[in-house]
Amino acid sequence: MKTKYEYDENKNKQNIAKHKIGFEYAYLIYENEKKITLRNYSNNEARMNDIAMIEIDAKILFLVYVIRNNRIRVISLRTASKKERELYYEEYSKKEK
């Protein structure tokens, strides 16, 4: 079964203006075998945070989403911060062992 993605188009436009990347690229992170996933809670809802390197230009991106009705609802997609990149390298190196 193919993963379904959804997002608010106005929020996507804001994300593109601020982070220079559109939500339509969320699948590059969510479906990445080399991602790490963190969980946090906001408004009593589990939010997932995936961090992965995109092979195309070696960027590490940070995806925030929730799972609702078997769909991935994208909340944010941006370049990972320095701290998030360090966490990714640290966690991913553990997986490689």
Tab-separated table of C-alpha atoms in Angstrom:
chain	number	residue	atom	x	y	z
A	1	MET	CA	0.000	0.000	0.000
A	2	LYS	CA	1.376	3.386	-0.989
A	3	THR	CA	1.921	5.909	1.794
A	4	LYS	CA	-0.486	8.846	1.596
A	5	TYR	CA	0.695	12.342	2.458
A	6	GLU	CA	-1.391	15.396	3.209
A	7	TYR	CA	-0.721	18.976	4.247
A	8	ASP	CA	-2.241	22.410	4.375
A	9	GLU	CA	-1.339	24.234	1.152
A	10	ASN	CA	-1.086	27.633	2.890
A	11	LYS	CA	1.303	26.149	5.466
A	12	ASN	CA	3.289	24.618	2.606
A	13	LYS	CA	3.644	28.049	0.954
A	14	GLN	CA	4.849	29.512	4.258
A	15	ASN	CA	7.311	26.634	4.630
A	16	ILE	CA	8.690	27.231	1.122
A	17	ALA	CA	9.103	30.952	1.847
A	18	LYS	CA	10.857	30.309	5.151
A	19	HIS	CA	12.813	27.082	4.527
A	20	LYS	CA	13.031	26.929	0.707
A	21	ILE	CA	11.572	23.404	0.505
A	22	GLY	CA	8.043	22.200	-0.167
A	23	PHE	CA	6.105	19.539	1.694
A	24	GLU	CA	5.855	17.455	-1.486
A	25	TYR	CA	9.423	16.322	-0.702
A	26	ALA	CA	8.483	14.863	2.700
A	27	TYR	CA	8.576	11.363	1.239
A	28	LEU	CA	12.353	11.709	0.750
A	29	ILE	CA	12.713	11.703	4.529
A	30	TYR	CA	9.786	9.542	5.634
A	31	GLU	CA	10.644	6.703	3.252
A	32	ASN	CA	14.406	6.962	3.808
A	33	GLU	CA	15.890	3.739	5.190
A	34	LYS	CA	18.674	5.678	6.890
A	35	LYS	CA	16.434	8.020	8.876
A	36	ILE	CA	16.254	8.319	12.615
A	37	THR	CA	12.897	8.960	14.272
A	38	LEU	CA	12.236	10.916	17.443
A	39	ARG	CA	8.854	11.343	19.113
A	40	ASN	CA	7.474	14.292	21.051
A	41	TYR	CA	4.041	15.457	22.096
A	42	SER	CA	2.231	18.660	21.247
A	43	ASN	CA	-1.385	19.384	22.157
A	44	ASN	CA	-1.740	15.807	23.470
A	45	GLU	CA	-0.821	14.448	20.046
A	46	ALA	CA	2.253	12.363	19.224
A	47	ARG	CA	4.418	14.173	16.728
A	48	MET	CA	7.115	12.322	14.892
A	49	ASN	CA	10.404	13.916	13.920
A	50	ASP	CA	12.443	12.184	11.243
A	51	ILE	CA	15.978	13.205	10.372
A	52	ALA	CA	17.723	11.844	7.278
A	53	MET	CA	20.374	12.730	4.752
A	54	ILE	CA	19.197	13.281	1.201
A	55	GLU	CA	21.654	11.667	-1.178
A	56	ILE	CA	20.984	14.175	-3.976
A	57	ASP	CA	22.856	17.042	-2.354
A	58	ALA	CA	23.986	15.519	0.960
A	59	LYS	CA	21.626	17.726	2.956
A	60	ILE	CA	20.212	16.539	6.236
A	61	LEU	CA	16.549	17.425	6.527
A	62	PHE	CA	14.201	17.473	9.510
A	63	LEU	CA	10.576	16.399	8.987
A	64	VAL	CA	7.811	16.932	11.547
A	65	TYR	CA	4.557	15.050	11.011
A	66	VAL	CA	1.662	13.267	12.661
A	67	ILE	CA	-0.077	10.109	11.580
A	68	ARG	CA	-3.835	10.605	11.204
A	69	ASN	CA	-6.250	8.184	9.578
A	70	ASN	CA	-3.342	6.173	8.128
A	71	ARG	CA	-1.940	9.279	6.415
A	72	ILE	CA	1.199	11.272	7.014
A	73	ARG	CA	0.177	14.849	7.864
A	74	VAL	CA	3.218	17.048	7.213
A	75	ILE	CA	3.694	19.878	9.691
A	76	SER	CA	7.187	21.111	8.828
A	77	LEU	CA	10.125	20.243	6.588
A	78	ARG	CA	13.428	22.079	6.824
A	79	THR	CA	17.185	21.749	6.886
A	80	ALA	CA	18.297	20.187	10.160
A	81	SER	CA	19.946	22.434	12.745
A	82	LYS	CA	23.544	21.842	13.814
A	83	LYS	CA	22.352	20.012	16.932
A	84	GLU	CA	19.970	17.840	14.879
A	85	ARG	CA	22.740	17.014	12.380
A	86	GLU	CA	25.049	15.997	15.223
A	87	LEU	CA	22.293	13.808	16.668
A	88	TYR	CA	21.725	12.211	13.261
A	89	TYR	CA	25.413	11.382	12.794
A	90	GLU	CA	25.653	10.039	16.346
A	91	GLU	CA	22.520	7.855	16.074
A	92	TYR	CA	23.197	6.693	12.539
A	93	SER	CA	26.743	5.637	13.420
A	94	LYS	CA	25.250	3.381	16.126
A	95	LYS	CA	23.013	1.701	13.511
A	96	GLU	CA	26.015	1.010	11.297
A	97	LYS	CA	27.730	-1.075	13.996
